[in-house]
Coordinates of C-alpha atoms in Angstrom, one line a residue:
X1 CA 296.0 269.4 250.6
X2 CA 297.7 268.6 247.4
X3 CA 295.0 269.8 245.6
X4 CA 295.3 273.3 247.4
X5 CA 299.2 273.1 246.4
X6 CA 298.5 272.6 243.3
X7 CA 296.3 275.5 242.8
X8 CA 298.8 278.3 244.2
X9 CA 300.4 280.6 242.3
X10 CA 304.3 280.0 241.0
X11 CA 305.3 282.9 242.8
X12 CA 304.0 281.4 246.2
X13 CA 305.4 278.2 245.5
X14 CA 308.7 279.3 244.9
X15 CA 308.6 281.0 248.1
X16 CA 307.3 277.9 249.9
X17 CA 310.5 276.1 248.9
X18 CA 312.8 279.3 249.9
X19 CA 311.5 278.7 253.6
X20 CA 311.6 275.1 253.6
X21 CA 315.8 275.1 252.5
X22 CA 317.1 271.9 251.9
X23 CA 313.5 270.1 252.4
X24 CA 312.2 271.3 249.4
X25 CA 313.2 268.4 247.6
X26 CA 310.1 266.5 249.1
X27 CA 307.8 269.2 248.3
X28 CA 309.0 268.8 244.4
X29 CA 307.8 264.7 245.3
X30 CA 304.4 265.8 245.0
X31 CA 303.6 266.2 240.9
X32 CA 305.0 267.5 238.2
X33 CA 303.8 271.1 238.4
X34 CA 305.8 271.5 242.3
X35 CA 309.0 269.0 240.7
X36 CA 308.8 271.9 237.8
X37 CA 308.1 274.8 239.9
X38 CA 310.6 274.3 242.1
X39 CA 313.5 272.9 239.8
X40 CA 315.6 276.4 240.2
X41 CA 315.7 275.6 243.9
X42 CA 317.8 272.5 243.5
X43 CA 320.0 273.6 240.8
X44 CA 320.4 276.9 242.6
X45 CA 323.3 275.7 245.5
X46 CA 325.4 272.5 244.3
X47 CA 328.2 271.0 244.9
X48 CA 330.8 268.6 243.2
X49 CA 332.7 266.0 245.1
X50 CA 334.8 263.3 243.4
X51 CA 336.6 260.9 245.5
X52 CA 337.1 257.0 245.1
X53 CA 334.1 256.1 247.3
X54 CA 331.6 258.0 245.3
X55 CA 333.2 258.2 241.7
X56 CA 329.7 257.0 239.5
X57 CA 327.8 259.5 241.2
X58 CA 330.4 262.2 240.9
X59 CA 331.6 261.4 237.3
X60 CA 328.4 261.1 236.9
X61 CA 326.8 264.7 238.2
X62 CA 329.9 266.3 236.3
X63 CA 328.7 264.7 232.9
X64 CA 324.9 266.1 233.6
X65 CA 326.4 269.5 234.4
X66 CA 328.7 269.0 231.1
X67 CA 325.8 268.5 229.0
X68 CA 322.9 270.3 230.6
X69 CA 320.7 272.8 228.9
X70 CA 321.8 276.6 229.0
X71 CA 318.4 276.9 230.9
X72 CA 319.1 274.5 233.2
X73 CA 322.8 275.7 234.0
X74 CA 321.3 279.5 234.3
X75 CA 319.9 278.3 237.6
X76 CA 322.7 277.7 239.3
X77 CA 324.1 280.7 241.7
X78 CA 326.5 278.6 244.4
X79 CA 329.0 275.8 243.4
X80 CA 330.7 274.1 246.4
X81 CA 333.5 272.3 245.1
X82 CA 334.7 269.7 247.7
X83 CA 336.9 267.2 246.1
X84 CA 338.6 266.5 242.6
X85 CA 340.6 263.7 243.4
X86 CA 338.8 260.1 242.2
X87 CA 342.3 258.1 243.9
X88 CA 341.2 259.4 247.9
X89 CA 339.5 257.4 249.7
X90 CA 338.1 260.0 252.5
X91 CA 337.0 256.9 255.0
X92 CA 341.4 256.9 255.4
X93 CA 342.9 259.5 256.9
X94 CA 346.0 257.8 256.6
X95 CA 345.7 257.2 252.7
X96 CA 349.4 258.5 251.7
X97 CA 351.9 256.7 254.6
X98 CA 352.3 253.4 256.2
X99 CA 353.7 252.3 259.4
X100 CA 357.5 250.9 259.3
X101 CA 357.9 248.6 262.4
X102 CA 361.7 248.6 261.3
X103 CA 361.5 252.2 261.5
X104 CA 359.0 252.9 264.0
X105 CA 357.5 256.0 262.2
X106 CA 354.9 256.8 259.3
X107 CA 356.5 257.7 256.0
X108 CA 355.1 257.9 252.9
X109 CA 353.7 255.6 250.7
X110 CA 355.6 254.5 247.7
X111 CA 353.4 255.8 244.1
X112 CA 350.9 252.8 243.4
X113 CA 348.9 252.2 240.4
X114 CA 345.4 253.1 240.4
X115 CA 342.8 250.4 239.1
X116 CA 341.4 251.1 235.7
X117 CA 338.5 252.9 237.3
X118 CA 339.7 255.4 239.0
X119 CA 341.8 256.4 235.6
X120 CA 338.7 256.6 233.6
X121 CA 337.3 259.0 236.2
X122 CA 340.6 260.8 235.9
X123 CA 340.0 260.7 231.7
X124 CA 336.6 262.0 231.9
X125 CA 337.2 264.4 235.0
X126 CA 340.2 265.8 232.7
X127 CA 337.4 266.1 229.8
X128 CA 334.3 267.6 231.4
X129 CA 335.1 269.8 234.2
X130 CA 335.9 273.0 232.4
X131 CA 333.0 272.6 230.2
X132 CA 330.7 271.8 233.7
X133 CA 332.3 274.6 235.7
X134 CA 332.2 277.3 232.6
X135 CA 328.1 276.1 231.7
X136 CA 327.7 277.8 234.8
X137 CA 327.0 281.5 233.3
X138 CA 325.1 283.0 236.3
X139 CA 327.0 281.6 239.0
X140 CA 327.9 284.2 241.4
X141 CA 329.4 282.6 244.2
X142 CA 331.9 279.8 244.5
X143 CA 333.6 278.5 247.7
X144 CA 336.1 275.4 246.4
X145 CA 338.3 273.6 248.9
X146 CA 342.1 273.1 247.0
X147 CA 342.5 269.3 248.3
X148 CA 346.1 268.1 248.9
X149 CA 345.3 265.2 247.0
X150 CA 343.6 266.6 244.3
X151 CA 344.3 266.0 240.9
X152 CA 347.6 268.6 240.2
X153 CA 346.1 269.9 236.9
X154 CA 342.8 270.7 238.4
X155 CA 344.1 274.4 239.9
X156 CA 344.7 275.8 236.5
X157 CA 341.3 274.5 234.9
X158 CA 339.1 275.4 237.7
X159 CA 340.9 278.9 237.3
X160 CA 340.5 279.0 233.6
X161 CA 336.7 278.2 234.0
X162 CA 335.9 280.5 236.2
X163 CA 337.4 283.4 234.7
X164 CA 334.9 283.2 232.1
X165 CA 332.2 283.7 234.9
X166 CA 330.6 286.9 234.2
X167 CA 328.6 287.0 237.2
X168 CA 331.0 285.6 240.0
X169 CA 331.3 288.6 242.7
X170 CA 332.2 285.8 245.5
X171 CA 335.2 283.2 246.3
X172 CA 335.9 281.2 249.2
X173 CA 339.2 279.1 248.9
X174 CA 340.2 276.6 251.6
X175 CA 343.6 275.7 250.6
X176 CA 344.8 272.2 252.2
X177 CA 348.6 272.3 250.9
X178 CA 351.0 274.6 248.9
X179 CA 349.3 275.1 245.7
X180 CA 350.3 276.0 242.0
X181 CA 348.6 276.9 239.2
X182 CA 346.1 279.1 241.2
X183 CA 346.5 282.4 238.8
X184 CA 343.8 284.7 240.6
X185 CA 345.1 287.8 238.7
X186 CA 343.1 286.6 236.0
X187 CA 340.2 287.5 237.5
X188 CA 338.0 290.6 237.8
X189 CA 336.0 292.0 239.4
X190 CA 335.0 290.4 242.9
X191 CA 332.9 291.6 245.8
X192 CA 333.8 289.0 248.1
X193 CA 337.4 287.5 248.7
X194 CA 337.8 284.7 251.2
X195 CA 341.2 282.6 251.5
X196 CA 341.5 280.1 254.6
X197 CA 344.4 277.7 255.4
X198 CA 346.3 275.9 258.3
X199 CA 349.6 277.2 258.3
X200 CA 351.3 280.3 256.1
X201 CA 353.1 278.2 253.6
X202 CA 349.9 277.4 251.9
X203 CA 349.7 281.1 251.0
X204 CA 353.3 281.2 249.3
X205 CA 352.4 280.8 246.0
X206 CA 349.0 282.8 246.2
X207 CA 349.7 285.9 247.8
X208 CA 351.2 287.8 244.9
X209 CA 348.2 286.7 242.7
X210 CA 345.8 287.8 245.2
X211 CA 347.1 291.6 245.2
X212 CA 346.8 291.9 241.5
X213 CA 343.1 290.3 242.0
X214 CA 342.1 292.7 245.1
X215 CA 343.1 295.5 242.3
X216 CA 341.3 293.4 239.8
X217 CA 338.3 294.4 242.0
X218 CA 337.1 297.9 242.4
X219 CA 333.7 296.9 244.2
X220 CA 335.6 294.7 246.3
X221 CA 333.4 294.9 250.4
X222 CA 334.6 291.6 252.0
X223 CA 338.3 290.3 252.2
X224 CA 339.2 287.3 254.5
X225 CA 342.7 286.2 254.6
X226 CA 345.3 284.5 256.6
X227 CA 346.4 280.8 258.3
X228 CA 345.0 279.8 261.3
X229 CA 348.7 279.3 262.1
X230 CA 351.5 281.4 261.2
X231 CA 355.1 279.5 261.7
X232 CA 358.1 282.0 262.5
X233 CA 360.2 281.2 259.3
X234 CA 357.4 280.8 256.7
X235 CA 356.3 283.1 254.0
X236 CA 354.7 286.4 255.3
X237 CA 352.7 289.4 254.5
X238 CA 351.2 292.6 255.4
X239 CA 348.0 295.0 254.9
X240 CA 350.2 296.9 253.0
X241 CA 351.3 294.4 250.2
X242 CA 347.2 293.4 249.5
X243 CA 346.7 296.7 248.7
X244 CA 349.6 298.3 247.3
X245 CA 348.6 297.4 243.6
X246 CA 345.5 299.6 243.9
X247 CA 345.6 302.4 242.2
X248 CA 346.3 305.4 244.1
X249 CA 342.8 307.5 242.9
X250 CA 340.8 304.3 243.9
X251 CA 339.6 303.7 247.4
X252 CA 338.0 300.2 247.6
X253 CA 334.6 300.2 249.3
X254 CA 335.6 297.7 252.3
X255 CA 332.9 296.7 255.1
X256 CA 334.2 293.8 256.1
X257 CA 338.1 292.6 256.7
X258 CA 339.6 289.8 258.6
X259 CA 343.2 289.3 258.9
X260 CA 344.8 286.4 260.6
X261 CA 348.1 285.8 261.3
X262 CA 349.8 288.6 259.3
X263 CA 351.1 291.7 260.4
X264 CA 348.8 295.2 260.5
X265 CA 349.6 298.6 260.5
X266 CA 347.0 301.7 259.9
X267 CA 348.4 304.6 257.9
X268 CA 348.2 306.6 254.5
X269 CA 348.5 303.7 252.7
X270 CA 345.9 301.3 253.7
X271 CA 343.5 303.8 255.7
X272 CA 341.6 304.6 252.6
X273 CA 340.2 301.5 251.7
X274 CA 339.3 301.1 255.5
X275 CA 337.3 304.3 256.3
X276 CA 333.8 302.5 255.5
X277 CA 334.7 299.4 257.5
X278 CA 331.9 298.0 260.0
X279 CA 332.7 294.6 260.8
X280 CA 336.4 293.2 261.5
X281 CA 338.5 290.2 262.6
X282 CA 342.0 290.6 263.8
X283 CA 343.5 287.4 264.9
X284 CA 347.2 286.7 265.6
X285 CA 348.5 289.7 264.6
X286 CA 351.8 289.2 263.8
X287 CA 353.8 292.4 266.0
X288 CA 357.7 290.3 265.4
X289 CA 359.8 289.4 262.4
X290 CA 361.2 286.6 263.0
X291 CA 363.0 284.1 260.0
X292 CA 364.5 284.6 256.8
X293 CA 361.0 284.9 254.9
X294 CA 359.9 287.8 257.2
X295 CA 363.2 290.4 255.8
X296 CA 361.2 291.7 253.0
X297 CA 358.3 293.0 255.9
X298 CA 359.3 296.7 256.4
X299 CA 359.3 298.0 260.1
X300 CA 357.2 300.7 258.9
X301 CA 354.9 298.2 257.8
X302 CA 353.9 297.2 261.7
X303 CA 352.6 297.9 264.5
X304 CA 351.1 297.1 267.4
X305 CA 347.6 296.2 268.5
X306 CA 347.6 299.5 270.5
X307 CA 347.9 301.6 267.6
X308 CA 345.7 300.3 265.2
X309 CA 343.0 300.6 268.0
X310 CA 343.7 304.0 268.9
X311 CA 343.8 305.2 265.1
X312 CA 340.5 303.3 264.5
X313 CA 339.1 305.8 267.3
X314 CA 341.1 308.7 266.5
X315 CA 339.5 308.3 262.9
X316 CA 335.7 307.5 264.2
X317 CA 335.2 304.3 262.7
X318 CA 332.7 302.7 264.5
X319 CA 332.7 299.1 264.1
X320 CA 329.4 297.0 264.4
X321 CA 331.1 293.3 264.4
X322 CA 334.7 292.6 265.5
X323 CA 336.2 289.1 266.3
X324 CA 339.6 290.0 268.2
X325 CA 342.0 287.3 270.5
X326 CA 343.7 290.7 272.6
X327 CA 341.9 292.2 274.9
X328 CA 344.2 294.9 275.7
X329 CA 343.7 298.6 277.2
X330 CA 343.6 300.3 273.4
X331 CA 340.7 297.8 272.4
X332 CA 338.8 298.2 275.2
X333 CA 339.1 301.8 275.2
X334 CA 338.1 301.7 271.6
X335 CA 334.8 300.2 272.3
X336 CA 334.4 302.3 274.9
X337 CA 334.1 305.0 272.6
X338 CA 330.9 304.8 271.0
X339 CA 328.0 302.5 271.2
X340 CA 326.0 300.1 268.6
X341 CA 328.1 297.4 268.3
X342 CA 326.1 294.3 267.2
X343 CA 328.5 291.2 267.6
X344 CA 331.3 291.0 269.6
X345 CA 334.1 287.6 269.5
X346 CA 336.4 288.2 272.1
X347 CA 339.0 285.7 273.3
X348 CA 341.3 287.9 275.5
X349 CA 344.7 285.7 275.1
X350 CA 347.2 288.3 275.3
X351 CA 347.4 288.1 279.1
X352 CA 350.5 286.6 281.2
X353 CA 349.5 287.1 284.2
X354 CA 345.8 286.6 286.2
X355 CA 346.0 290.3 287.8
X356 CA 346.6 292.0 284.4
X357 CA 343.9 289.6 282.9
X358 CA 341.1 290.5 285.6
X359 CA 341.8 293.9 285.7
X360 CA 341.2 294.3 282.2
X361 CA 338.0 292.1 282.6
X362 CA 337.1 294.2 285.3
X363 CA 336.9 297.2 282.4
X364 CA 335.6 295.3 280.1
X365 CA 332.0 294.2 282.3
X366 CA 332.4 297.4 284.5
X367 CA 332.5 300.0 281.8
X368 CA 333.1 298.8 277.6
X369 CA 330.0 296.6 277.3
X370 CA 327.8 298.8 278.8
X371 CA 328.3 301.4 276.2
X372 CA 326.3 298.7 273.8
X373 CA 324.1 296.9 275.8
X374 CA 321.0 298.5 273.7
X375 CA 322.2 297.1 270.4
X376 CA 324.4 293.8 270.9
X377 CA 322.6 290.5 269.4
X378 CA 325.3 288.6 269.6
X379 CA 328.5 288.3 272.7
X380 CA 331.0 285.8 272.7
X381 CA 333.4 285.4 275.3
X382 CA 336.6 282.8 275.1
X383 CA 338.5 283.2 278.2
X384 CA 341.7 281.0 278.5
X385 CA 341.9 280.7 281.7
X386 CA 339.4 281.2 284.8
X387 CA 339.0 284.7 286.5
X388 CA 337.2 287.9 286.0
X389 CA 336.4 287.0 282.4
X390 CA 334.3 284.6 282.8
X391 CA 330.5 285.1 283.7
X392 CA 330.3 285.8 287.3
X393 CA 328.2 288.2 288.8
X394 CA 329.5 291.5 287.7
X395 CA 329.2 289.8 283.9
X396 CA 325.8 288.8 284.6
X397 CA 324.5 292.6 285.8
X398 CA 325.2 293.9 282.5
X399 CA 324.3 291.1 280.1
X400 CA 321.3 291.2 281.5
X401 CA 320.5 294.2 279.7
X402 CA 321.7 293.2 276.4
X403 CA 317.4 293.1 275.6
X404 CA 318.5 291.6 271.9
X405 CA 320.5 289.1 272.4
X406 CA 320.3 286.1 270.3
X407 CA 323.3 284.3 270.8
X408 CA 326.1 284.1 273.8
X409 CA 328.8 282.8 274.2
X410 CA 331.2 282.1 277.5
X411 CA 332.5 280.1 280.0
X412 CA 332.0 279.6 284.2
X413 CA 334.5 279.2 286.9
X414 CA 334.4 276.0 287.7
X415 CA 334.8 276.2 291.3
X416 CA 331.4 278.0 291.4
X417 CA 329.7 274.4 290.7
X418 CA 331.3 271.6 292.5
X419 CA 328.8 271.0 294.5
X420 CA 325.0 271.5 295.0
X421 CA 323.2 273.6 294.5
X422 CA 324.8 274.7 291.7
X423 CA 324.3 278.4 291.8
X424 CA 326.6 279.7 289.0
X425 CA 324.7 277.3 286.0
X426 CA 321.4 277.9 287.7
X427 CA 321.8 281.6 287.7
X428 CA 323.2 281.9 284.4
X429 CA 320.4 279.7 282.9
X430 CA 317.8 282.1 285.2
X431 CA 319.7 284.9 283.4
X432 CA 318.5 283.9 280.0
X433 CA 314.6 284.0 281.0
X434 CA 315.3 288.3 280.8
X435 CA 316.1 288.3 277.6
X436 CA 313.5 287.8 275.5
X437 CA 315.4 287.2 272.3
X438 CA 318.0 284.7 273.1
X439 CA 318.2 281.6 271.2
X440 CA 321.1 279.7 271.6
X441 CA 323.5 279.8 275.1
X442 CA 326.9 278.0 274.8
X443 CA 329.0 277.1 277.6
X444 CA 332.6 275.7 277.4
X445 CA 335.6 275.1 279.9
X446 CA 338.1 277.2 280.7
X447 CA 341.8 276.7 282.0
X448 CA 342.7 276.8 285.4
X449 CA 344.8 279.3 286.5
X450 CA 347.3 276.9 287.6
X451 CA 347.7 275.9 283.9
X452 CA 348.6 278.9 282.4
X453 CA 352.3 278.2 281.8
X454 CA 352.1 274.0 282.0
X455 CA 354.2 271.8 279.4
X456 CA 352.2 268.7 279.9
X457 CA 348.0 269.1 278.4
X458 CA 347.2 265.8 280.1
X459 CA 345.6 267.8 283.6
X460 CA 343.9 270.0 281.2
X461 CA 342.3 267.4 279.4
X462 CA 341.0 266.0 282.4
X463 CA 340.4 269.0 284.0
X464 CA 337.9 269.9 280.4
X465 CA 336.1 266.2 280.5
X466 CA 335.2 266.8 284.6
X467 CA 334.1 270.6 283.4
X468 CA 331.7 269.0 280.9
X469 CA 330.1 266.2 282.9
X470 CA 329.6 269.1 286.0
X471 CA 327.8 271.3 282.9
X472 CA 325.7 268.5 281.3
X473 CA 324.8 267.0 284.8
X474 CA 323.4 271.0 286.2
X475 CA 322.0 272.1 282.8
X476 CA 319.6 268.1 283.3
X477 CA 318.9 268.7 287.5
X478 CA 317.6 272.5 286.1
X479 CA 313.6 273.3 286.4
X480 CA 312.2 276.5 285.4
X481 CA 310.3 278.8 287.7
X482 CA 307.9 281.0 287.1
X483 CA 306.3 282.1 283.7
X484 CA 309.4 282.7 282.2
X485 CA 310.8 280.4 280.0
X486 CA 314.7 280.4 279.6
X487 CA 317.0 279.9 276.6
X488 CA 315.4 277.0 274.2
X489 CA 318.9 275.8 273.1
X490 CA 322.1 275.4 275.3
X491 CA 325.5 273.9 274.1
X492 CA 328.1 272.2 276.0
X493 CA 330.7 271.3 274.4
X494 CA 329.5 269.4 271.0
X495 CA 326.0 268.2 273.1
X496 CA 322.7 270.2 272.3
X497 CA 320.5 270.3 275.3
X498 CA 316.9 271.5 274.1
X499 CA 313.8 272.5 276.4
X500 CA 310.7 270.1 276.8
X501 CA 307.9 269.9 279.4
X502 CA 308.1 267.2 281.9
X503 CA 305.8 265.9 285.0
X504 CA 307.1 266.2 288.4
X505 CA 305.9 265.9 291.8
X506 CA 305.0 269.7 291.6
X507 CA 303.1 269.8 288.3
X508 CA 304.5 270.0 284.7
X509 CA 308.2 271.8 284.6
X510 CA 310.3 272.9 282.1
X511 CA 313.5 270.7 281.8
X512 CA 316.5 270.3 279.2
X513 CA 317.2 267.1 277.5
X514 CA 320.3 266.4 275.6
X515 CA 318.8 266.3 271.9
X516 CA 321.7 265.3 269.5
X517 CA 325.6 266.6 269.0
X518 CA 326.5 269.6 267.3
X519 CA 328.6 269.8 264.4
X520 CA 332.6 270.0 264.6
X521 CA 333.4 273.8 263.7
X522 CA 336.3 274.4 260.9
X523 CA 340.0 274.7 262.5
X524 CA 341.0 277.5 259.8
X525 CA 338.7 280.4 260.5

């Protein structure tokens, strides 16, 4: 076998260890030729992460990267930077405050001095990380989380590195806290702009930066901005101020744009740059000023989710992903419109009562998704509260002709499975066996109805636990009939349930098994 390995060509070897992703590193275990070979694949993606639990092998990766060959540092496309900060100790949440019995609250910890090797880290972190991050000359994409704890003068020398990147088209920031020193107008030249947070004061001191950037960028295609939370009296903005320091000839090329949390409106200002779009996220779309912060947002500068719908139709754009938390009558009459939608998100929030919520459900399964059942691969459906949008029968007529499905996405009414036999998890699972090319089935809890306007989350909790055990306790009692074999991967919760054969009374059955827990999803995008 080794011998045979050996004799391949480069070519074939480096496209061994693309398929074999993060295993490759055994494959480069087996001589020198595959540890040579295959060296671009290591260097191609890393990462550098410097905390107090790890600071010899972070200083020490920064110094290699400091002092590597030009060769070596061409190979390098992705740079994940995950910490800068050799005082955190990640094992402690708690790291900056202390409990005061006297007090009875947390508050924060009084400055301590750091032992002697965590400020030589600081020393040679403060010597060698421009030089590391700046070696980099083919790097072309760079995602970098902006740590609350991180080291204050690391902002401005990340950004003076990497503004000597000719080749960086891409950047992801995660941005922990309010951040200075982040000058992004001195870049140029991006394809891809992605900024995440928890809350909109994290974006005060970068969202004048960012509209010199997006007009830095004439090839810009993606943009992703926005908090996951947007607080009444915190800093806000619109479409209209990213894009108001384009030039008025240019139209950028946008395909893809996500906005969370700020406020929208389509018009002869920002409709330019959006006539190519095919995939878009609209999350929290801010429709009410509210707070001192908000005064400088022009009414001109919002609108409804109606209207930017209904001008997205009236303008034929015809979206092929969208990730939306209203599913109101414009939307749905949107996507009504035309067909070849790929991937749909849709977590129909804006409802206050359960007839207004089902009737639009009713639309939705009756009439919108059919328009795309030829071309959807992926359907994901996050209903608040239990009713018509969850998968009931009507839902499960039409995505049973979604033929290309790979992934959905939705929830049950609970009521359907509280005792045997079970139908609505059975059926659902059945469900999956017609369509051919679904991998993955995920299943979470919904609300009850009787929750909708409740001040106290302690029935919901306990509502969500007993929806769980009912899901994981069906999904094991299930057995496949037939010849057809349903979807190999299911996902309650954070639990993976996997298919395997099993002996029975009646022969050998296809069963699930709970295989291993799925990773925790980010809570900014």
């Amino acid at each position: 076998m080794r011998s045979s390995l050996e004799s391949l060509a480069p070519e074939l070897i480096q496209q061994i260890g693309t398929e074999l992703g993060n295993d490759v590193t055994k494959l480069r275990l087996v001589c020198k030729r595959m540890s040579a070979v295959l060296e671009s694949h290591i260097l191609r993606s890393i990462a550098i992460d410097i905390t107090k639990n790890r600071l010899d092998t972070g200083i020490s990766q920064l110094t290699t990267l400091a002092t590597q060959s030009s060769d070596a540092a061409a190979a390098t496309f992705e740079l994940h930077i995950r910490n800068l900060c050799p005082s955190m100790d990640p094992s402690n949440n708690l790291t900056g405050y202390v409990f005061e019995s006297d007090k009875q609250e947390w508050v924060e910890k009084a400055p301590s001095s750091h032992p002697p090797e965590v400020k030589n880290a600081e020393e040679k972190m403060l010597a060698m990380l421009h030089v590391a991050i700046a070696s980099l000359s083919n790097l072309q994409s760079l995602k970098w989380n902006v740590g609350q704890l991180d080291s204050k003068w690391t902002p401005a020398a990340v950004v003076d590195a990497i503004k000597t990147l000719p080749s960086l088209k891409s950047l992801e920031l995660v941005l922990e806290d309010v951040t200075s020193g982040l000058e992004l107008d001195s870049l140029r030249n991006l394809e891809s702009i992605k900024i995440f947070g928890p809350n909109n004061y994290c974006f005060s001191n970068i969202m004048e930066p960012l509209k010199l950037l997006i007009a830095n960028s004439p090839n810009l295609h993606t943009v992703h901005v926005g908090p996951a939370y947007s607080y009444g009296d915190g800093p806000a903005t619109t479409l209209h101020h990213l894009v108001k320091h384009c030039p008025s000839d240019r139209v950028l090329p946008l395909k893809d744009l996500g906005l969370r949390s700020l406020f929208v409106k389509l018009d002869n200002i920002t409709l330019p740059h959006l006539q190519h779009l095919t995939s878009l996220t609209l999350l929290n779309v801010r429709t009410v000023k509210i707070g001192s912060d908000a005064l400088s947002i022009d009414d001109g500068e919002i609108s409804h989710p109606d209207a930017i719908w209904a001008t997205l139709k009236a303008i034929n754009v015809h979206l092929n992903e969208i990730d939306v938390n209203d599913g109101c009558a414009a939307f749905l009459d949107y996507i009504s419109s035309y067909s070849g939608l790929k991937k749909l998100r849709l977590a129909p929030n804006n409802f206050s009562t359960l007839e207004e919520s089902d009737l639009a459900a009713t639309c939705f399964y009756g009439c919108s998704l059919g328009k795309h059942v030829s071309s959807l691969e992926e359907l994901s459906v996050s209903a608040p509260f239990e009713g018509g949008w969850c998968f009931g029968d009507r839902a499960l007529v039409v995505i049973s002709q979604c033929r290309k499905l790979k992934l959905l996405e939705g929830s049950l009414v609970s009521g359907s499975f509280k005792e045997p036999p079970d139908d609505a998890v059975k059926s659902l699972i059945d469900l999956t066996t017609q369509l051919p090319r679904l991998k993955k089935l995920i299943i979470h809890p919904s609300n009850l109805e009787c929750f909708r306007w409740a001040r106290c989350g302690n029935p919901m909790i306990s509502h969500f636990q007993w929806v769980k055990s009912q899901l994981s306790r069906c999904i094991n009692k299930y057995e496949a009939t037939g010849f057809f074999e349903p979807v190999p991967l299911i996902v309650v919760d954070e639990r993976k349930f996997v298919t395997l054969f099993s002996a029975s009374t009646s022969g050998v059955v296809l069963r699930y098994q709970c295989d291993s827990d799925e990773p925790k999803k980010s809570n900014y995008w």
